[in-house]
PDB file of C-alpha atoms in Angstrom:
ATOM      1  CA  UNK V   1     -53.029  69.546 -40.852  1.00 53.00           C
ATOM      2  CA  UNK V   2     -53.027  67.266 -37.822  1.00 52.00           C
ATOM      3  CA  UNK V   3     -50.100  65.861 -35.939  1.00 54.00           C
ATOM      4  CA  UNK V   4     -49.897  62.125 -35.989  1.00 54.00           C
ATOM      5  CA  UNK V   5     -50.289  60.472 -32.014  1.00 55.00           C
ATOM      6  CA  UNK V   6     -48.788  57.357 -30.987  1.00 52.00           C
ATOM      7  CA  UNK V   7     -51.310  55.278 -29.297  1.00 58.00           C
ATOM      8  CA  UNK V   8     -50.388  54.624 -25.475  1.00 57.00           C
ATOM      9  CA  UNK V   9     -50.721  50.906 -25.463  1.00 60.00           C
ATOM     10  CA  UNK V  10     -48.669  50.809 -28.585  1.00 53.00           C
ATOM     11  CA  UNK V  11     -45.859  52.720 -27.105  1.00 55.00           C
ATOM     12  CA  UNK V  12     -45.533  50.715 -23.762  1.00 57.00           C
ATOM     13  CA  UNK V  13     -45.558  47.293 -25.465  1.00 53.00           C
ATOM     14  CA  UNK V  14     -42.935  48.461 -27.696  1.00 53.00           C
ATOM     15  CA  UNK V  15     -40.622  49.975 -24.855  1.00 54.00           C
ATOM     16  CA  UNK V  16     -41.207  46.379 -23.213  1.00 50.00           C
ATOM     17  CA  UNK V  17     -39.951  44.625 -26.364  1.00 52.00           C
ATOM     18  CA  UNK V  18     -36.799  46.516 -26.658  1.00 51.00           C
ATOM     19  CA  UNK V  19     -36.396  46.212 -22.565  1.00 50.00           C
ATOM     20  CA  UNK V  20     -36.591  42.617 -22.508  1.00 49.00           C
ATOM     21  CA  UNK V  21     -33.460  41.407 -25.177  1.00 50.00           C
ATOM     22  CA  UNK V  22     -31.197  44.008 -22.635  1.00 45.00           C
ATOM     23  CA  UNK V  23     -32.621  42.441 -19.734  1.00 46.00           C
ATOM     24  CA  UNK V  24     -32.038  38.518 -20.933  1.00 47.00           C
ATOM     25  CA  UNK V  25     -28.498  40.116 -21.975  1.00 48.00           C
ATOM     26  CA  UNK V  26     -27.481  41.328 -18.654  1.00 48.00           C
ATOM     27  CA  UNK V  27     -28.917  38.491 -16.697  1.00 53.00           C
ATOM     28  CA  UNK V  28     -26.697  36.170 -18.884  1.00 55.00           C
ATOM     29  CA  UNK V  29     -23.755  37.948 -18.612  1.00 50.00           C
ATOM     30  CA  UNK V  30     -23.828  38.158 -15.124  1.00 56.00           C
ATOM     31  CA  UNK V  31     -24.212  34.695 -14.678  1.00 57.00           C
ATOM     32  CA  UNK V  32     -21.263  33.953 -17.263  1.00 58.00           C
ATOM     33  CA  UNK V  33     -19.088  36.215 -14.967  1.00 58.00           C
ATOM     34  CA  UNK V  34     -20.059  34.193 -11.515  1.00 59.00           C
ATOM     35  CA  UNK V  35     -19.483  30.865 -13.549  1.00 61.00           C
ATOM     36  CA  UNK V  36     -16.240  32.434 -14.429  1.00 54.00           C
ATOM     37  CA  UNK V  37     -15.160  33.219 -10.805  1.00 57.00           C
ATOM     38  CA  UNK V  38     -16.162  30.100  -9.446  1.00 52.00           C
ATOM     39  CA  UNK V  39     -14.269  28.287 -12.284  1.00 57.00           C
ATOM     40  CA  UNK V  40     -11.490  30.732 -10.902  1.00 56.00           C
ATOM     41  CA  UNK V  41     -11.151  29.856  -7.392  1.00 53.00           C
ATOM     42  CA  UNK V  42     -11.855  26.090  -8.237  1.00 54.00           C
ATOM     43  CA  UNK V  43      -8.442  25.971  -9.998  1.00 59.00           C
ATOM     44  CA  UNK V  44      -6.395  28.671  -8.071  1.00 58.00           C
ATOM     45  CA  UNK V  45      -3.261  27.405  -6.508  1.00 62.00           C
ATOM     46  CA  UNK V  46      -2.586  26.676  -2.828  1.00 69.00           C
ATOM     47  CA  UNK V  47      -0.921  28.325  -0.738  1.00 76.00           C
ATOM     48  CA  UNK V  48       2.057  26.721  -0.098  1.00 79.00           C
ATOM     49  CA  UNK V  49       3.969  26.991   3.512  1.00 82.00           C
ATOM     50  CA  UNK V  50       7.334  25.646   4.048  1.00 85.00           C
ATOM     51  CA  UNK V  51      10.324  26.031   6.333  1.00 83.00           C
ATOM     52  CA  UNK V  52      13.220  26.002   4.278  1.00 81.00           C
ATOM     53  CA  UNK V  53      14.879  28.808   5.724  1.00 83.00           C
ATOM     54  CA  UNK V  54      14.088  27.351   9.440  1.00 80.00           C
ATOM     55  CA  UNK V  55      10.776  30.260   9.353  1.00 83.00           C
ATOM     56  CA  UNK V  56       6.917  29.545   7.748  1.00 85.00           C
ATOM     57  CA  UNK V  57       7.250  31.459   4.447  1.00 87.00           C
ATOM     58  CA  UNK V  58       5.000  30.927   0.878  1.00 86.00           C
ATOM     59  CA  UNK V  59       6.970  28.760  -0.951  1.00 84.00           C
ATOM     60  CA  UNK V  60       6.547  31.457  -3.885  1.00 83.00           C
ATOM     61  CA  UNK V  61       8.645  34.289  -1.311  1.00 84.00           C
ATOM     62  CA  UNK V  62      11.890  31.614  -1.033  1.00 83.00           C
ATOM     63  CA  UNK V  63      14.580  31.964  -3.710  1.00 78.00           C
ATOM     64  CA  UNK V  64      15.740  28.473  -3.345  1.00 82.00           C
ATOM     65  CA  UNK V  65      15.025  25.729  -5.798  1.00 86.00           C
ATOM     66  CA  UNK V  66      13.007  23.245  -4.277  1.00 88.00           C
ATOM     67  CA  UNK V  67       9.920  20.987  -4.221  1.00 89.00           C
ATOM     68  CA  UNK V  68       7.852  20.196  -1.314  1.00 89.00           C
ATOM     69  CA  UNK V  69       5.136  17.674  -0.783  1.00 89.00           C
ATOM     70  CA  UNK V  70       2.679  18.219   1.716  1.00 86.00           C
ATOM     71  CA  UNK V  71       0.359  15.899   3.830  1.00 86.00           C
ATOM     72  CA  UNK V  72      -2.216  15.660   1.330  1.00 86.00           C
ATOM     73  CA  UNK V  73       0.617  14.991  -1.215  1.00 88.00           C
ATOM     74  CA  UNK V  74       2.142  12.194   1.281  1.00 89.00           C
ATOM     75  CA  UNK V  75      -0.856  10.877   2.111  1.00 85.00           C
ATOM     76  CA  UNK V  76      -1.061   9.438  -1.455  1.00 88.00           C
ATOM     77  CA  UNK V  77       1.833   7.964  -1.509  1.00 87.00           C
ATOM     78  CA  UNK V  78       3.277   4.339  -0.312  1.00 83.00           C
ATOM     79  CA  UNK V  79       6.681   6.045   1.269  1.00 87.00           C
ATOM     80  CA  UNK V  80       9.115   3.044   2.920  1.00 84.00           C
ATOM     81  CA  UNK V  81      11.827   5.059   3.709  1.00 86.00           C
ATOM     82  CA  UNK V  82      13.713   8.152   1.833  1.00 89.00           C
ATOM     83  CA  UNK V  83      15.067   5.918  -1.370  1.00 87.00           C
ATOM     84  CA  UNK V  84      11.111   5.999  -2.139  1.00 88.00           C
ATOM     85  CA  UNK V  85      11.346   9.578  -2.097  1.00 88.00           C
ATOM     86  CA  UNK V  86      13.951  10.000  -5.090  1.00 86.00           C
ATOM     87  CA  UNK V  87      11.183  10.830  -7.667  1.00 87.00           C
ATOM     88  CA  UNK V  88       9.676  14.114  -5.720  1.00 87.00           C
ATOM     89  CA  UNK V  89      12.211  16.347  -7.330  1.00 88.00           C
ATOM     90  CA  UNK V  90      14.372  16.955 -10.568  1.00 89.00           C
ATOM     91  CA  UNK V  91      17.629  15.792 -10.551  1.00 89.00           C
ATOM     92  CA  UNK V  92      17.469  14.065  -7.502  1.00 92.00           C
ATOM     93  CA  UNK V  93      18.558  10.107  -6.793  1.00 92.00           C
ATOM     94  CA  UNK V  94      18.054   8.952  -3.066  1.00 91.00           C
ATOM     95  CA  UNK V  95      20.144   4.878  -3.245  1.00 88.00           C
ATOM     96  CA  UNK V  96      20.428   2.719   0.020  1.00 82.00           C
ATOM     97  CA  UNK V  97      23.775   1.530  -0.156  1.00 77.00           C
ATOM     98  CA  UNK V  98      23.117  -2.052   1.396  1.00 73.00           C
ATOM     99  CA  UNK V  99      26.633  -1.440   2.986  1.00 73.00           C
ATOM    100  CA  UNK V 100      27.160  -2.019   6.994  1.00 65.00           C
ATOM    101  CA  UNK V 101      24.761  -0.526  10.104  1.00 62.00           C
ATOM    102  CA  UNK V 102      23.147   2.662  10.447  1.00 64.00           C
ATOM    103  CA  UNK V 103      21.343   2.931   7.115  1.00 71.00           C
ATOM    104  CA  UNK V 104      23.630   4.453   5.249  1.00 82.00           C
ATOM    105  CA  UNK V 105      22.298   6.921   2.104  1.00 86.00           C
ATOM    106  CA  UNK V 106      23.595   7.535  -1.165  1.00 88.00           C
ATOM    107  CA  UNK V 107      22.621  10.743  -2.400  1.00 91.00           C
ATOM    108  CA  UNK V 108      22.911  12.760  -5.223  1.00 92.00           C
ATOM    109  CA  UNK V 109      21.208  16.216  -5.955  1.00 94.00           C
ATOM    110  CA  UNK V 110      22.267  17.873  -9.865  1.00 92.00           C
ATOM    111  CA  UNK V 111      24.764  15.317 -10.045  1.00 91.00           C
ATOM    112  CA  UNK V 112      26.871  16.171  -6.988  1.00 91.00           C
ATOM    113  CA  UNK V 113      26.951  12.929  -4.495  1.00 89.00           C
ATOM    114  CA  UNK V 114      29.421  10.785  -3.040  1.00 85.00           C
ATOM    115  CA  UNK V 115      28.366   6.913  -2.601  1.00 81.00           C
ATOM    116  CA  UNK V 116      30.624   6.041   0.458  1.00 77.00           C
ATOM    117  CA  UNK V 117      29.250   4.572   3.794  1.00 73.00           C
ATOM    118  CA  UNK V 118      32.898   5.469   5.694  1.00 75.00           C
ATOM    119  CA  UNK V 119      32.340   8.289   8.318  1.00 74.00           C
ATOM    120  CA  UNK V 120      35.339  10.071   7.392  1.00 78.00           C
ATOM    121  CA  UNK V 121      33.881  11.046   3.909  1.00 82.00           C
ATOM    122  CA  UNK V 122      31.399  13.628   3.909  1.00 86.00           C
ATOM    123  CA  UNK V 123      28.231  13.434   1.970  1.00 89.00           C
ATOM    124  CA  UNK V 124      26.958  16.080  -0.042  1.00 91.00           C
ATOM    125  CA  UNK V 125      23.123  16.185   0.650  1.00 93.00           C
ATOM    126  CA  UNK V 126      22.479  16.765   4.638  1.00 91.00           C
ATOM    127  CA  UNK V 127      19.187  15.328   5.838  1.00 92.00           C
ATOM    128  CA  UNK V 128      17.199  17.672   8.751  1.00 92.00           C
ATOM    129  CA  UNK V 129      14.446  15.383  10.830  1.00 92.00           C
ATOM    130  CA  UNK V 130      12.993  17.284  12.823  1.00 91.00           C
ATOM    131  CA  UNK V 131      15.581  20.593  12.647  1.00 89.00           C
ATOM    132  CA  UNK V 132      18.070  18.003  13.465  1.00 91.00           C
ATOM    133  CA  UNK V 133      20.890  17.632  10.945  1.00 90.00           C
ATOM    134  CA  UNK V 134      22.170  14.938   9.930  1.00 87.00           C
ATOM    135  CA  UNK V 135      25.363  15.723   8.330  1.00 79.00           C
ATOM    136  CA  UNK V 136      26.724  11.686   8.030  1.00 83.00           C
ATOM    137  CA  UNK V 137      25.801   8.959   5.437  1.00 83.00           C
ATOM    138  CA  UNK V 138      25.093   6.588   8.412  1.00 82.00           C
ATOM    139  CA  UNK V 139      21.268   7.132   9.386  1.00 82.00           C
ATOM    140  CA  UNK V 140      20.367   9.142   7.266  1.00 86.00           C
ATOM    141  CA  UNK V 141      18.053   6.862   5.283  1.00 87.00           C
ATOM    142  CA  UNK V 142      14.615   7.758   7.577  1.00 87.00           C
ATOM    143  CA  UNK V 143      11.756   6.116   7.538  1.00 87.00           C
ATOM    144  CA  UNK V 144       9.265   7.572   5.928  1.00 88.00           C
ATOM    145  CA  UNK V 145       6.857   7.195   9.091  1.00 87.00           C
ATOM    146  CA  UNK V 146       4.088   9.840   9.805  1.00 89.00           C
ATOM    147  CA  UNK V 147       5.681  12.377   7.909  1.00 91.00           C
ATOM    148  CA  UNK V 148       4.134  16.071   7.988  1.00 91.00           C
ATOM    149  CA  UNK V 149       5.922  17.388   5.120  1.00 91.00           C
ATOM    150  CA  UNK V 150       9.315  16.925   2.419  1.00 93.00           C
ATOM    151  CA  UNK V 151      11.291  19.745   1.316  1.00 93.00           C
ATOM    152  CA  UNK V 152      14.080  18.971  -1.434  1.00 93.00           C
ATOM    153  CA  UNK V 153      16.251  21.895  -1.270  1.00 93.00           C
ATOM    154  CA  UNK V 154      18.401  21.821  -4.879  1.00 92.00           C
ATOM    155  CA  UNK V 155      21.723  23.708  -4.691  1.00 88.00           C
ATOM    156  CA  UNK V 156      23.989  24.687  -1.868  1.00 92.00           C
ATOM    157  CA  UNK V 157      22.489  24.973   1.843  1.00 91.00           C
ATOM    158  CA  UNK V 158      25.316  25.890   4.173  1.00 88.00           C
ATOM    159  CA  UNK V 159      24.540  29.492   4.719  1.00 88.00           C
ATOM    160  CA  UNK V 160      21.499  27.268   6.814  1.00 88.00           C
ATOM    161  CA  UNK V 161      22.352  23.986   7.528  1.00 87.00           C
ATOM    162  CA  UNK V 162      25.858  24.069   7.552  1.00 84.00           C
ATOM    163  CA  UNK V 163      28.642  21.493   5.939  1.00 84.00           C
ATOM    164  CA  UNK V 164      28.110  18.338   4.241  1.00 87.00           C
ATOM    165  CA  UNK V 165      25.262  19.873   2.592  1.00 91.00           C
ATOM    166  CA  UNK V 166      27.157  21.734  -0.690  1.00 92.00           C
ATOM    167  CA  UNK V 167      24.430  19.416  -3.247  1.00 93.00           C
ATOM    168  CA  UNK V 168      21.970  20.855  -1.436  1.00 93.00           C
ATOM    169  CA  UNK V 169      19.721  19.421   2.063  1.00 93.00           C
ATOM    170  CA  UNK V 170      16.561  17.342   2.609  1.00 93.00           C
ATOM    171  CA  UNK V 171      14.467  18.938   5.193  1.00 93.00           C
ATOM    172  CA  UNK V 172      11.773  16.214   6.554  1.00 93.00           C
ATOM    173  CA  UNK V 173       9.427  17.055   9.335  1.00 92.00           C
ATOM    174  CA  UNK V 174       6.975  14.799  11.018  1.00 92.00           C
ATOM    175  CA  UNK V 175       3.930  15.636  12.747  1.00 91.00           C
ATOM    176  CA  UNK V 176       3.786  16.290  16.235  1.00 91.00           C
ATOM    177  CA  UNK V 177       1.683  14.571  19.116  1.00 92.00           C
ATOM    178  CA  UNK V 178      -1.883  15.174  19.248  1.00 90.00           C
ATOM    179  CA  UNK V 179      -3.859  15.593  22.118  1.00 89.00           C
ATOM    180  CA  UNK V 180      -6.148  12.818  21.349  1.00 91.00           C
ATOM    181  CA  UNK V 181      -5.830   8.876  21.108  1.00 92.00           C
ATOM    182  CA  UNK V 182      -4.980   7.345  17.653  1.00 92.00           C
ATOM    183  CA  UNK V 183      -2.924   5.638  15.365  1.00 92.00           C
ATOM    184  CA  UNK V 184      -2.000   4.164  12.051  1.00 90.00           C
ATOM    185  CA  UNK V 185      -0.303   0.632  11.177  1.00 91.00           C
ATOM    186  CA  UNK V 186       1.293  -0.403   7.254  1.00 89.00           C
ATOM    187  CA  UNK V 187       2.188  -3.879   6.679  1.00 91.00           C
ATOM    188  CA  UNK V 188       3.369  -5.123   3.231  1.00 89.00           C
ATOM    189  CA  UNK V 189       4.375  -9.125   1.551  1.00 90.00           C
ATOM    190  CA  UNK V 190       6.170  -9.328  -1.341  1.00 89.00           C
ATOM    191  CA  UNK V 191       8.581 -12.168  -2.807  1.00 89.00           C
ATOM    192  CA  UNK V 192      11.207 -13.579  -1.193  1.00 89.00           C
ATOM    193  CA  UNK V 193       9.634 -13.568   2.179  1.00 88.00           C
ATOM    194  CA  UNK V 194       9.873  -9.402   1.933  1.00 89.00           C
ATOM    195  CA  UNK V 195       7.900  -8.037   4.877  1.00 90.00           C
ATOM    196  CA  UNK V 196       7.400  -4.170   5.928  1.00 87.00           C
ATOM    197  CA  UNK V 197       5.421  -3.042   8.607  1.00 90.00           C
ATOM    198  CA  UNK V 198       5.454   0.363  10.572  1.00 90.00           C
ATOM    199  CA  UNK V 199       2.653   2.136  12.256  1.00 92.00           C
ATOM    200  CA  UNK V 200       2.412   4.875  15.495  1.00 93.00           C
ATOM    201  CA  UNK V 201       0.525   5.222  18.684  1.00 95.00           C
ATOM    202  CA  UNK V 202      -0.271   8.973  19.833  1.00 95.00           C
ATOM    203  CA  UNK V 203      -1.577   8.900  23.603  1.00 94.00           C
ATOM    204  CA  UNK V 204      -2.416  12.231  25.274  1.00 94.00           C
ATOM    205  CA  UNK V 205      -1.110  12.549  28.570  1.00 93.00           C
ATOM    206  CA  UNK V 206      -2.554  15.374  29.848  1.00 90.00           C
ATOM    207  CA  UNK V 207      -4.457  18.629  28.150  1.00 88.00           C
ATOM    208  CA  UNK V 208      -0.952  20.349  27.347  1.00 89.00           C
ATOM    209  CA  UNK V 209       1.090  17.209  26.638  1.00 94.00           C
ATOM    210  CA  UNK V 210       1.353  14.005  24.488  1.00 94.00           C
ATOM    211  CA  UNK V 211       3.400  11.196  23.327  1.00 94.00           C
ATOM    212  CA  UNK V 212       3.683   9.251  20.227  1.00 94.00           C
ATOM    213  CA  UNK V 213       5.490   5.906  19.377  1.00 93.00           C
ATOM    214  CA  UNK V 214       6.711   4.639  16.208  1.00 91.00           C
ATOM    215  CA  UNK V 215       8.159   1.468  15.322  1.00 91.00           C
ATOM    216  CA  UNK V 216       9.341  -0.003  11.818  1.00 87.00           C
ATOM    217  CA  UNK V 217      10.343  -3.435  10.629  1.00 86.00           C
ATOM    218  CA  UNK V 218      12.142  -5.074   7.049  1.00 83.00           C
ATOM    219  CA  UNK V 219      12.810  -8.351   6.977  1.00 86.00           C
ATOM    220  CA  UNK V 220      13.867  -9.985   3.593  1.00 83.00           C
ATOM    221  CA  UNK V 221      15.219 -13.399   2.412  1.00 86.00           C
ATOM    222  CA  UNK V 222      17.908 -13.814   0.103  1.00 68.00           C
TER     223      UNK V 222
END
């Protein structure tokens, strides 16, 4: 009796068949996977960097409870001065108290505030500008000029910062002088004869040094 053969053609065009299904397979899946990844890093997180404990660490590495909002995040935002920045953060209320010279803030952080402009009562929140603290309700309502970053810091501070900061501290920093020429100007109308306007100048001096201006006005009727 004779053994059956497989014809040659036969056999290649039937190893190609089952070859090609795999192949489409793979291919797909491969390209799923890259889709995937790109999907990935198109959603991952930031980095953050803040200075909350007067160093650059990843927000993620600070045991504090805070928020921060960084120049992109300020950049869309209308900021007068820091009562405009009382929705950044949970239980936080920034008030100007309307009450004598020097600005004078009202601020409470988890429900721990004092609103009193007298210099012999402390405040609870301390505002930094700057690593300056400011550790008096009189000045401490800043305008929200060419700000570089916000950092609400919830909860005691005065391992850091000091007294008059037991609600917690508001650590703003504004961006330093560039070594080129530029600027930026805000002016505002509203009712009642209500005008804002503030802007900056930056002038380079020479390569290692630079200045920068600010200036800020409200005027309001009635």
């Amino acid at each position: 009796m004779s053994k059956p053969t497989l014809n040659p053609r036969l056999a290649g065009a039937f190893a190609l068949a089952l070859a090609v299904p795999f192949g489409a397979r793979a291919q797909t899946a491969d390209s799923s996977a890259s889709t995937a990844t790109a999907q990935d890093s198109a959603i991952a997180l930031q980095e953050v960097i803040v200075t909350a404990r007067k160093r650059n660490e990843r927000m993620q590495d600070v045991a504090i409870s805070m928020s921060e909002l960084s120049p992109k995040d300020l950049s869309r935002r209308a900021d007068v001065d820091l009562s405009t920045l009382t929705d950044v953060a949970p239980n936080v209320v920034i008030d100007d108290t309307q009450e004598g010279p020097g600005s004078p803030a009202a601020m409470t952080i988890r429900g721990i505030g004092v609103n009193d402009h007298e210099r012999s009562i402390d405040p609870t929140v301390g505002v930094v500008v700057d690593g300056v603290f400011i550790g008096a309700s009189g000045g401490a309502m800043i305008k929200a000029l060419d700000l570089q970053s916000v950092e609400v810091l919830r909860g005691p501070q005065g391992t850091l910062f000091g007294r008059n900061s037991i609600a917690g501290a508001i650590n703003i920093v504004r961006r330093k002088p560039e070594h080129q020429f530029g600027g930026s100007a805000r002016i505002s109308y509203g009712n009642y004869k209500d005008l804002a306007a503030d802007g900056y100048v930056n002038v380079p001096v020479t390569d290692r040094f630079a200045l920068k201006f600010g200036v800020a006005q409200d005027r309001r009727d009635g």
